[in-house]
Amino acid sequence: MINVLIVEDDPMVAELNKKYLSMISGFKLVGQVRNGEDALHFIHDNPVFLLLLDVYMPKLNGLELLQHIRISYPKIDIIMVTAACDSSSIQDALRLGVIDYMVKPFTFKRFRTALITYQERLRLLNLSEILDQKQLDNRIFSQVIAPANDLPKGVEQNTLQAVRKLIENYDTDFAMSDLVQLSTLSRISLKKYINYLEESGEIVSYLNYLSVGRPVRRYSAKK
């Protein structure tokens, strides 16, 4: 199990990171802090293997924290999850050895690829004490794409494909109630698959405000 610390001052982004992380097996969230100073205190007292780290934070920002970690905790790995997309911040982070860099906003698909790639590289490195150039080129430094059947808990590949087929029948936007009428899945189960497709960036949603009653969430396939 890979112990993960989320370092993020935006509560909404922190919750999203937490939610996405819970959908990938092999990772354990051990803490969530809002600035670099609190992160250093937490790391001092707890075993942490991976940081999901923002740049823009009070007290001690992400890049400053990264410098401290590289000196005092060199075995901790870092994935940047940040709105900082300027070349200077990216170059500084890469020079300090981050293993991936995700710019907000990001999809679950991109998040999952980053985590599974990291997980797979750890597994490969732990399998062998010595690697030759071919193994390094093909299995470490190449992009390891998460396999198609590596899905979140409760999402099954064949059912996911069936839901995709239902969506393909709609040339216009649709509501959850439209799909429920055509599917053998319960509304709760179907919502789980729709949420996954939206988080993966395959569909988008918006609230349709009616003249009376509650607004209805409608969906459309992303073009």
Coordinates of N, CA and C in Angstrom, one line a residue:
M1 N 0.8 -1.2 0.0 CA 0.0 0.0 0.0 C 0.9 1.2 0.0
I2 N 0.6 2.2 -0.8 CA 1.3 3.4 -1.0 C 0.7 4.5 -0.2
N3 N 1.4 5.0 0.9 CA 0.8 6.1 1.7 C 0.9 7.4 1.0
V4 N -0.2 8.2 0.9 CA -0.3 9.4 0.2 C -0.7 10.6 1.1
L5 N 0.0 11.7 1.0 CA -0.4 12.9 1.7 C -0.8 14.0 0.6
I6 N -2.0 14.5 0.8 CA -2.5 15.6 -0.1 C -2.1 16.9 0.6
V7 N -1.4 17.8 -0.2 CA -1.0 19.1 0.3 C -1.7 20.1 -0.7
E8 N -2.8 20.7 -0.2 CA -3.6 21.5 -1.1 C -4.5 22.4 -0.2
D9 N -4.4 23.7 -0.5 CA -5.1 24.7 0.4 C -6.6 25.0 -0.1
D10 N -6.9 24.5 -1.3 CA -8.3 24.7 -1.8 C -9.1 23.5 -1.4
P11 N -10.1 23.7 -0.5 CA -10.9 22.5 0.0 C -11.5 21.7 -1.1
M12 N -12.1 22.4 -2.1 CA -12.8 21.6 -3.2 C -11.8 20.8 -4.0
V13 N -10.6 21.3 -4.3 CA -9.6 20.5 -5.0 C -9.1 19.3 -4.1
A14 N -8.9 19.6 -2.8 CA -8.4 18.6 -1.9 C -9.4 17.4 -1.9
E15 N -10.7 17.8 -1.8 CA -11.8 16.7 -1.8 C -11.8 15.9 -3.1
L16 N -11.6 16.6 -4.2 CA -11.6 15.9 -5.5 C -10.4 15.0 -5.5
N17 N -9.2 15.4 -5.1 CA -8.0 14.6 -5.1 C -8.3 13.3 -4.2
K18 N -8.9 13.6 -3.0 CA -9.3 12.5 -2.1 C -10.3 11.5 -2.7
K19 N -11.3 12.0 -3.4 CA -12.2 11.2 -4.1 C -11.6 10.3 -5.2
Y20 N -10.8 11.0 -6.0 CA -10.2 10.2 -7.1 C -9.2 9.2 -6.6
L21 N -8.5 9.5 -5.5 CA -7.5 8.6 -4.9 C -8.2 7.3 -4.4
S22 N -9.4 7.5 -3.8 CA -10.2 6.4 -3.2 C -10.7 5.5 -4.3
M23 N -10.7 5.9 -5.6 CA -11.1 5.1 -6.7 C -10.0 4.2 -7.3
I24 N -8.8 4.3 -6.8 CA -7.7 3.6 -7.3 C -7.1 2.7 -6.2
S25 N -7.1 1.4 -6.5 CA -6.6 0.5 -5.5 C -5.1 0.6 -5.3
G26 N -4.6 0.2 -4.1 CA -3.1 0.3 -3.9 C -2.6 1.5 -3.2
F27 N -3.5 2.5 -3.0 CA -3.1 3.8 -2.4 C -3.9 4.0 -1.2
K28 N -3.3 4.6 -0.2 CA -3.9 4.9 1.1 C -3.7 6.4 1.5
L29 N -4.7 7.1 1.6 CA -4.6 8.5 2.1 C -4.3 8.5 3.6
V30 N -3.2 9.1 3.9 CA -2.8 9.1 5.4 C -2.9 10.5 6.0
G31 N -3.1 11.5 5.1 CA -3.2 12.8 5.6 C -3.6 13.8 4.6
Q32 N -4.1 15.0 5.0 CA -4.5 16.1 4.2 C -4.2 17.4 4.9
V33 N -3.3 18.2 4.3 CA -2.9 19.5 5.0 C -3.0 20.6 4.0
R34 N -2.9 21.8 4.5 CA -3.3 23.0 3.6 C -2.1 23.9 3.3
N35 N -0.9 23.6 3.8 CA 0.3 24.4 3.5 C 1.5 23.6 3.7
G36 N 2.7 24.1 3.2 CA 3.9 23.4 3.3 C 4.5 23.2 4.7
E37 N 4.2 24.1 5.6 CA 4.7 24.0 6.9 C 4.0 22.8 7.6
D38 N 2.7 22.7 7.5 CA 2.0 21.6 8.1 C 2.4 20.3 7.4
A39 N 2.7 20.3 6.1 CA 3.2 19.1 5.4 C 4.5 18.6 6.1
L40 N 5.4 19.5 6.3 CA 6.7 19.1 6.9 C 6.5 18.5 8.3
H41 N 5.6 19.1 9.1 CA 5.3 18.5 10.4 C 4.7 17.1 10.3
F42 N 3.8 17.0 9.3 CA 3.2 15.7 9.1 C 4.2 14.6 8.7
I43 N 5.0 15.0 7.7 CA 6.0 14.0 7.2 C 7.0 13.6 8.3
H44 N 7.3 14.5 9.2 CA 8.2 14.2 10.3 C 7.7 13.1 11.2
D45 N 6.4 13.1 11.4 CA 5.7 12.2 12.3 C 5.1 11.0 11.7
N46 N 5.0 10.9 10.4 CA 4.2 9.8 9.7 C 5.0 9.4 8.5
P47 N 4.8 8.0 8.2 CA 5.4 7.5 7.0 C 4.6 7.9 5.7
V48 N 5.3 8.6 4.8 CA 4.6 9.1 3.6 C 5.5 8.7 2.4
F49 N 4.9 8.1 1.4 CA 5.6 7.7 0.2 C 5.4 8.6 -1.0
L50 N 4.2 9.2 -1.0 CA 3.9 10.0 -2.2 C 3.1 11.3 -1.7
L51 N 3.5 12.4 -2.3 CA 2.8 13.7 -2.1 C 2.0 14.1 -3.4
L52 N 0.8 14.5 -3.2 CA 0.0 15.2 -4.2 C 0.1 16.7 -3.8
L53 N 0.9 17.4 -4.6 CA 1.3 18.7 -4.1 C 0.9 19.9 -5.0
D54 N 0.3 20.9 -4.4 CA 0.0 22.2 -5.0 C 1.2 23.1 -5.0
V55 N 1.2 24.1 -5.8 CA 2.3 25.1 -5.8 C 1.8 26.3 -4.9
Y56 N 0.7 26.9 -5.3 CA 0.2 28.1 -4.6 C -0.4 27.8 -3.3
M57 N 0.4 28.1 -2.2 CA -0.1 27.9 -0.8 C 0.5 28.9 0.1
P58 N -0.2 29.2 1.2 CA 0.3 30.2 2.2 C 1.5 29.5 3.0
K59 N 2.2 30.4 3.7 CA 3.3 30.1 4.6 C 4.5 29.5 3.8
L60 N 4.4 28.3 3.2 CA 5.5 27.7 2.5 C 4.8 27.1 1.2
N61 N 5.2 27.6 0.1 CA 4.5 27.2 -1.1 C 5.1 25.8 -1.6
G62 N 4.5 25.3 -2.6 CA 4.8 23.9 -3.0 C 6.2 23.7 -3.5
L63 N 6.8 24.7 -4.2 CA 8.1 24.6 -4.7 C 9.2 24.7 -3.6
E64 N 8.8 25.6 -2.6 CA 9.7 25.7 -1.4 C 9.7 24.4 -0.6
L65 N 8.5 23.9 -0.5 CA 8.4 22.6 0.3 C 9.1 21.5 -0.5
L66 N 9.1 21.5 -1.8 CA 9.8 20.5 -2.6 C 11.3 20.5 -2.3
Q67 N 11.8 21.7 -2.2 CA 13.3 21.9 -1.9 C 13.6 21.3 -0.6
H68 N 12.8 21.5 0.4 CA 13.0 20.9 1.8 C 13.0 19.4 1.7
I69 N 12.0 18.9 1.0 CA 11.8 17.4 0.9 C 13.0 16.8 0.3
R70 N 13.5 17.4 -0.8 CA 14.6 16.8 -1.5 C 15.9 16.7 -0.7
I71 N 16.0 17.6 0.3 CA 17.1 17.6 1.2 C 16.9 16.6 2.4
S72 N 15.8 16.7 3.0 CA 15.5 16.0 4.2 C 14.8 14.6 4.0
Y73 N 14.0 14.5 3.0 CA 13.2 13.3 2.7 C 13.4 12.9 1.3
P74 N 14.5 12.5 0.8 CA 14.8 12.3 -0.6 C 14.0 11.1 -1.2
K75 N 13.5 10.2 -0.3 CA 12.8 9.0 -0.8 C 11.3 9.2 -1.1
I76 N 10.8 10.4 -0.7 CA 9.4 10.7 -0.9 C 9.2 11.1 -2.4
D77 N 8.3 10.6 -3.1 CA 8.0 11.0 -4.4 C 6.9 12.0 -4.5
I78 N 6.9 12.9 -5.5 CA 6.0 14.0 -5.6 C 5.3 14.0 -7.0
I79 N 4.0 14.2 -7.0 CA 3.2 14.5 -8.2 C 2.6 15.9 -7.9
M80 N 2.9 16.8 -8.8 CA 2.4 18.1 -8.7 C 0.9 18.1 -9.2
V81 N 0.0 18.7 -8.5 CA -1.4 18.9 -8.9 C -1.7 20.4 -8.6
T82 N -1.6 21.2 -9.7 CA -1.6 22.7 -9.5 C -2.1 23.5 -10.6
A83 N -2.4 24.7 -10.4 CA -2.8 25.6 -11.4 C -1.6 26.3 -12.0
A84 N -0.4 26.1 -11.4 CA 0.8 26.8 -11.9 C 1.2 26.1 -13.2
C85 N 1.0 26.9 -14.3 CA 1.3 26.3 -15.7 C 2.4 27.2 -16.4
D86 N 3.0 28.0 -15.6 CA 4.1 28.8 -16.2 C 5.4 27.9 -16.3
S87 N 6.1 28.2 -17.4 CA 7.3 27.4 -17.7 C 8.3 27.4 -16.5
S88 N 8.4 28.5 -15.8 CA 9.4 28.6 -14.8 C 9.1 27.6 -13.6
S89 N 7.8 27.6 -13.2 CA 7.4 26.7 -12.1 C 7.6 25.2 -12.6
I90 N 7.2 24.9 -13.8 CA 7.3 23.6 -14.3 C 8.8 23.1 -14.4
Q91 N 9.6 24.0 -14.9 CA 11.1 23.6 -14.9 C 11.6 23.4 -13.5
D92 N 11.3 24.3 -12.6 CA 11.8 24.2 -11.2 C 11.3 22.8 -10.6
A93 N 10.1 22.5 -10.9 CA 9.5 21.2 -10.3 C 10.2 20.0 -10.9
L94 N 10.5 20.0 -12.2 CA 11.1 18.9 -12.9 C 12.6 18.8 -12.4
R95 N 13.3 19.9 -12.3 CA 14.6 19.9 -11.8 C 14.7 19.3 -10.4
L96 N 13.7 19.5 -9.6 CA 13.6 19.0 -8.3 C 13.1 17.5 -8.2
G97 N 12.9 17.0 -9.4 CA 12.6 15.5 -9.4 C 11.2 15.1 -9.3
V98 N 10.2 15.9 -9.6 CA 8.8 15.4 -9.5 C 8.6 14.3 -10.6
I99 N 7.7 13.4 -10.3 CA 7.5 12.3 -11.2 C 6.4 12.5 -12.2
D100 N 5.5 13.5 -11.9 CA 4.5 13.9 -12.9 C 4.0 15.3 -12.5
Y101 N 3.3 16.0 -13.5 CA 2.9 17.3 -13.3 C 1.5 17.5 -13.9
M102 N 0.5 17.7 -13.1 CA -0.9 17.8 -13.6 C -1.4 19.2 -13.4
V103 N -1.9 19.8 -14.4 CA -2.4 21.2 -14.3 C -3.9 21.2 -14.1
K104 N -4.4 21.9 -13.2 CA -5.9 22.1 -12.9 C -6.5 22.9 -14.1
P105 N -7.7 22.5 -14.4 CA -8.5 21.4 -14.0 C -8.1 20.1 -14.8
F106 N -8.2 19.0 -14.2 CA -7.8 17.7 -14.8 C -8.9 16.7 -14.7
T107 N -8.8 15.7 -15.5 CA -9.9 14.6 -15.5 C -9.4 13.5 -14.6
F108 N -10.4 12.6 -14.2 CA -10.0 11.4 -13.5 C -9.1 10.5 -14.3
K109 N -9.4 10.5 -15.6 CA -8.5 9.7 -16.5 C -7.1 10.1 -16.4
R110 N -6.8 11.4 -16.5 CA -5.4 11.8 -16.4 C -4.8 11.5 -15.0
F111 N -5.6 11.7 -13.9 CA -5.2 11.5 -12.6 C -4.9 10.0 -12.4
R112 N -5.8 9.1 -12.9 CA -5.5 7.7 -12.8 C -4.3 7.2 -13.5
T113 N -4.1 7.8 -14.7 CA -2.9 7.4 -15.5 C -1.6 7.8 -14.7
A114 N -1.6 9.0 -14.1 CA -0.4 9.4 -13.3 C -0.2 8.4 -12.1
L115 N -1.2 8.0 -11.4 CA -1.1 7.2 -10.2 C -0.7 5.7 -10.6
I116 N -1.4 5.2 -11.7 CA -1.1 3.9 -12.1 C 0.3 3.7 -12.7
T117 N 0.7 4.8 -13.4 CA 2.1 4.8 -14.0 C 3.1 4.7 -12.9
Y118 N 2.9 5.6 -11.9 CA 3.8 5.6 -10.7 C 3.8 4.2 -10.0
Q119 N 2.6 3.7 -9.8 CA 2.5 2.4 -9.1 C 3.2 1.3 -9.9
E120 N 3.1 1.3 -11.2 CA 3.7 0.2 -12.0 C 5.2 0.4 -12.0
R121 N 5.7 1.6 -12.1 CA 7.1 1.8 -12.1 C 7.7 1.3 -10.7
L122 N 7.1 1.6 -9.6 CA 7.5 1.1 -8.3 C 7.6 -0.4 -8.3
R123 N 6.5 -1.1 -8.9 CA 6.5 -2.5 -8.9 C 7.6 -3.1 -9.7
L124 N 7.9 -2.5 -10.9 CA 9.0 -3.0 -11.8 C 10.4 -2.8 -11.1
L125 N 10.6 -1.7 -10.4 CA 11.8 -1.4 -9.8 C 12.0 -2.4 -8.6
N126 N 11.0 -2.7 -7.9 CA 11.1 -3.7 -6.8 C 11.3 -5.1 -7.2
L127 N 11.0 -5.4 -8.5 CA 11.1 -6.8 -9.0 C 12.6 -7.2 -9.2
S128 N 13.4 -6.2 -9.6 CA 14.8 -6.5 -10.0 C 15.7 -5.5 -9.4
E129 N 16.8 -6.0 -8.9 CA 17.9 -5.1 -8.4 C 18.7 -4.4 -9.5
I130 N 18.8 -5.1 -10.7 CA 19.5 -4.7 -11.8 C 18.6 -4.6 -13.0
L131 N 18.6 -3.5 -13.8 CA 17.9 -3.4 -15.0 C 18.8 -3.1 -16.2
D132 N 18.6 -3.7 -17.3 CA 19.4 -3.4 -18.5 C 18.8 -2.2 -19.2
Q133 N 19.4 -1.7 -20.3 CA 19.0 -0.5 -21.0 C 17.6 -0.8 -21.6
K134 N 17.4 -2.0 -22.1 CA 16.1 -2.3 -22.8 C 14.9 -2.2 -21.7
Q135 N 15.2 -2.7 -20.6 CA 14.2 -2.7 -19.5 C 13.9 -1.2 -19.1
L136 N 15.0 -0.4 -19.0 CA 14.8 1.0 -18.6 C 14.0 1.7 -19.7
D137 N 14.3 1.5 -20.9 CA 13.7 2.2 -22.0 C 12.2 1.8 -22.2
N138 N 11.9 0.5 -22.1 CA 10.6 0.0 -22.3 C 9.7 0.0 -21.1
R139 N 10.2 -0.1 -19.9 CA 9.4 -0.3 -18.7 C 9.5 0.8 -17.7
I140 N 10.5 1.7 -17.8 CA 10.6 2.7 -16.7 C 10.4 4.1 -17.3
F141 N 11.2 4.4 -18.4 CA 11.2 5.8 -18.9 C 10.1 6.0 -20.0
S142 N 9.5 4.9 -20.5 CA 8.3 5.1 -21.4 C 7.1 5.3 -20.6
Q143 N 6.1 5.9 -21.2 CA 4.8 6.2 -20.5 C 4.1 4.9 -20.3
V144 N 3.7 4.6 -19.1 CA 3.0 3.3 -18.8 C 1.5 3.7 -18.7
I145 N 0.7 3.3 -19.7 CA -0.7 3.7 -19.7 C -1.5 2.7 -19.0
A146 N -2.4 3.1 -18.1 CA -3.2 2.2 -17.3 C -4.1 1.4 -18.3
P147 N -4.1 0.1 -18.1 CA -4.9 -0.8 -18.9 C -6.4 -0.4 -18.9
A148 N -7.1 -0.8 -20.0 CA -8.5 -0.4 -20.1 C -9.3 -1.0 -19.1
N149 N -9.0 -2.2 -18.6 CA -9.8 -2.9 -17.6 C -9.5 -2.4 -16.1
D150 N -8.5 -1.5 -16.0 CA -8.2 -1.0 -14.6 C -9.2 0.1 -14.3
L151 N -10.3 -0.3 -13.8 CA -11.4 0.6 -13.6 C -11.6 0.8 -12.1
P152 N -12.3 1.9 -11.7 CA -12.6 2.1 -10.3 C -13.5 1.0 -9.7
K153 N -13.5 0.9 -8.4 CA -14.2 -0.2 -7.7 C -15.7 0.0 -8.1
G154 N -16.4 -1.1 -8.4 CA -17.8 -1.1 -8.7 C -18.1 -0.8 -10.2
V155 N -17.1 -0.5 -11.0 CA -17.3 -0.2 -12.4 C -16.8 -1.4 -13.2
E156 N -17.6 -2.1 -14.0 CA -17.3 -3.3 -14.7 C -17.2 -3.0 -16.2
Q157 N -16.2 -3.5 -16.9 CA -15.9 -3.1 -18.3 C -17.1 -3.4 -19.2
N158 N -17.7 -4.6 -19.2 CA -18.8 -4.9 -20.1 C -20.0 -4.0 -19.9
T159 N -20.3 -3.7 -18.6 CA -21.4 -2.8 -18.3 C -21.1 -1.4 -18.8
L160 N -19.9 -1.0 -18.6 CA -19.4 0.3 -19.0 C -19.6 0.5 -20.5
Q161 N -19.3 -0.5 -21.3 CA -19.4 -0.5 -22.7 C -20.9 -0.4 -23.1
A162 N -21.8 -1.1 -22.4 CA -23.2 -1.1 -22.6 C -23.8 0.3 -22.4
V163 N -23.3 1.0 -21.3 CA -23.7 2.3 -21.0 C -23.3 3.3 -22.1
R164 N -22.1 3.1 -22.6 CA -21.6 3.9 -23.7 C -22.4 3.8 -25.0
K165 N -22.9 2.5 -25.2 CA -23.7 2.3 -26.4 C -25.1 3.0 -26.2
L166 N -25.6 3.0 -25.0 CA -26.9 3.8 -24.8 C -26.7 5.2 -25.1
I167 N -25.6 5.8 -24.7 CA -25.3 7.2 -24.9 C -25.1 7.5 -26.3
E168 N -24.6 6.6 -27.1 CA -24.4 6.8 -28.5 C -25.7 7.0 -29.3
N169 N -26.8 6.5 -28.7 CA -28.1 6.6 -29.3 C -28.6 8.0 -29.3
Y170 N -28.0 8.9 -28.5 CA -28.6 10.2 -28.4 C -27.7 11.2 -29.2
D171 N -28.4 11.9 -30.2 CA -27.8 12.9 -30.9 C -27.8 14.3 -30.2
T172 N -28.7 14.3 -29.2 CA -28.9 15.6 -28.4 C -28.6 15.2 -26.9
D173 N -28.7 16.3 -26.1 CA -28.5 16.1 -24.7 C -29.5 15.1 -24.1
F174 N -29.2 14.5 -23.0 CA -30.1 13.6 -22.3 C -30.0 13.7 -20.8
A175 N -31.1 13.2 -20.2 CA -31.1 13.3 -18.7 C -31.0 11.8 -18.2
M176 N -30.7 11.7 -16.9 CA -30.6 10.3 -16.3 C -31.8 9.5 -16.5
S177 N -33.0 10.2 -16.4 CA -34.2 9.5 -16.5 C -34.4 8.8 -17.9
D178 N -33.8 9.5 -18.9 CA -33.9 8.9 -20.3 C -33.2 7.6 -20.4
L179 N -32.0 7.5 -19.7 CA -31.2 6.3 -19.8 C -31.8 5.2 -18.9
V180 N -32.4 5.6 -17.8 CA -33.0 4.6 -16.9 C -34.1 3.8 -17.6
Q181 N -34.8 4.4 -18.5 CA -35.9 3.7 -19.3 C -35.4 2.7 -20.2
L182 N -34.1 2.9 -20.7 CA -33.5 2.0 -21.7 C -32.6 0.9 -21.1
S183 N -32.3 1.1 -19.8 CA -31.2 0.2 -19.2 C -31.9 -0.7 -18.2
T184 N -31.2 -1.9 -18.0 CA -31.7 -2.8 -16.9 C -31.0 -2.5 -15.6
L185 N -30.1 -1.5 -15.6 CA -29.5 -1.1 -14.3 C -30.4 -0.3 -13.5
S186 N -30.2 -0.3 -12.2 CA -30.9 0.6 -11.3 C -30.4 2.0 -11.5
R187 N -31.2 2.9 -11.1 CA -30.7 4.3 -11.2 C -29.4 4.6 -10.5
I188 N -29.3 4.0 -9.3 CA -28.1 4.2 -8.5 C -26.8 3.6 -9.2
S189 N -27.0 2.4 -9.8 CA -25.9 1.8 -10.5 C -25.6 2.6 -11.8
L190 N -26.6 3.0 -12.5 CA -26.4 3.7 -13.7 C -25.7 5.1 -13.4
K191 N -26.0 5.7 -12.3 CA -25.4 7.0 -12.0 C -23.9 6.8 -11.7
K192 N -23.5 5.6 -11.2 CA -22.1 5.4 -10.9 C -21.3 5.4 -12.2
Y193 N -21.9 4.8 -13.3 CA -21.2 4.7 -14.6 C -21.2 6.1 -15.3
I194 N -22.3 6.8 -15.1 CA -22.4 8.2 -15.7 C -21.3 9.1 -15.0
N195 N -21.2 8.9 -13.7 CA -20.2 9.7 -13.0 C -18.8 9.4 -13.5
Y196 N -18.5 8.1 -13.7 CA -17.2 7.7 -14.2 C -16.9 8.3 -15.6
L197 N -17.9 8.3 -16.5 CA -17.7 8.8 -17.8 C -17.5 10.3 -17.8
E198 N -18.2 11.0 -16.9 CA -18.0 12.4 -16.8 C -16.6 12.7 -16.2
E199 N -16.2 12.0 -15.2 CA -14.9 12.2 -14.6 C -13.8 11.9 -15.5
S200 N -14.0 11.0 -16.5 CA -13.0 10.6 -17.4 C -13.0 11.6 -18.6
G201 N -13.9 12.5 -18.7 CA -14.0 13.5 -19.7 C -14.7 13.0 -21.0
E202 N -15.4 11.9 -20.9 CA -16.1 11.4 -22.1 C -17.5 12.1 -22.3
I203 N -18.1 12.5 -21.2 CA -19.3 13.3 -21.3 C -19.2 14.5 -20.4
V204 N -20.1 15.5 -20.7 CA -20.2 16.7 -19.9 C -21.6 16.9 -19.4
S205 N -21.8 17.6 -18.3 CA -23.1 17.8 -17.8 C -23.4 19.3 -17.5
Y206 N -24.6 19.7 -17.3 CA -25.0 21.0 -16.9 C -26.4 20.9 -16.3
L207 N -26.7 21.9 -15.5 CA -28.1 22.0 -14.9 C -29.0 22.8 -15.8
N208 N -30.2 22.2 -16.1 CA -31.2 22.8 -16.9 C -32.3 23.3 -16.0
Y209 N -32.4 24.6 -15.8 CA -33.3 25.3 -14.9 C -34.7 25.4 -15.6
L210 N -35.7 24.8 -15.0 CA -37.0 24.8 -15.6 C -37.8 25.9 -15.0
S211 N -39.0 26.2 -15.6 CA -39.8 27.3 -15.1 C -40.4 27.0 -13.7
V212 N -40.6 25.7 -13.5 CA -41.1 25.2 -12.2 C -40.4 24.0 -11.8
G213 N -40.3 23.7 -10.5 CA -39.6 22.5 -10.0 C -38.1 22.7 -9.9
R214 N -37.5 21.6 -9.5 CA -36.0 21.5 -9.4 C -35.3 21.5 -10.7
P215 N -34.1 22.0 -10.8 CA -33.4 21.9 -12.1 C -33.0 20.5 -12.4
V216 N -32.9 20.2 -13.7 CA -32.5 18.8 -14.1 C -31.1 18.8 -14.7
R217 N -30.3 17.8 -14.2 CA -29.0 17.7 -14.8 C -29.1 16.9 -16.1
R218 N -28.5 17.5 -17.2 CA -28.5 16.9 -18.5 C -27.1 16.7 -18.9
Y219 N -26.9 15.7 -19.8 CA -25.6 15.2 -20.2 C -25.5 15.2 -21.7
S220 N -24.3 15.3 -22.2 CA -24.0 15.1 -23.7 C -22.6 14.6 -23.9
A221 N -22.5 13.8 -24.9 CA -21.2 13.2 -25.3 C -20.2 14.4 -25.7
K222 N -19.0 14.3 -25.2 CA -18.0 15.3 -25.5 C -17.5 15.2 -26.9
K223 N -17.6 16.2 -27.7 CA -17.3 16.1 -29.1 C -15.8 16.3 -29.2

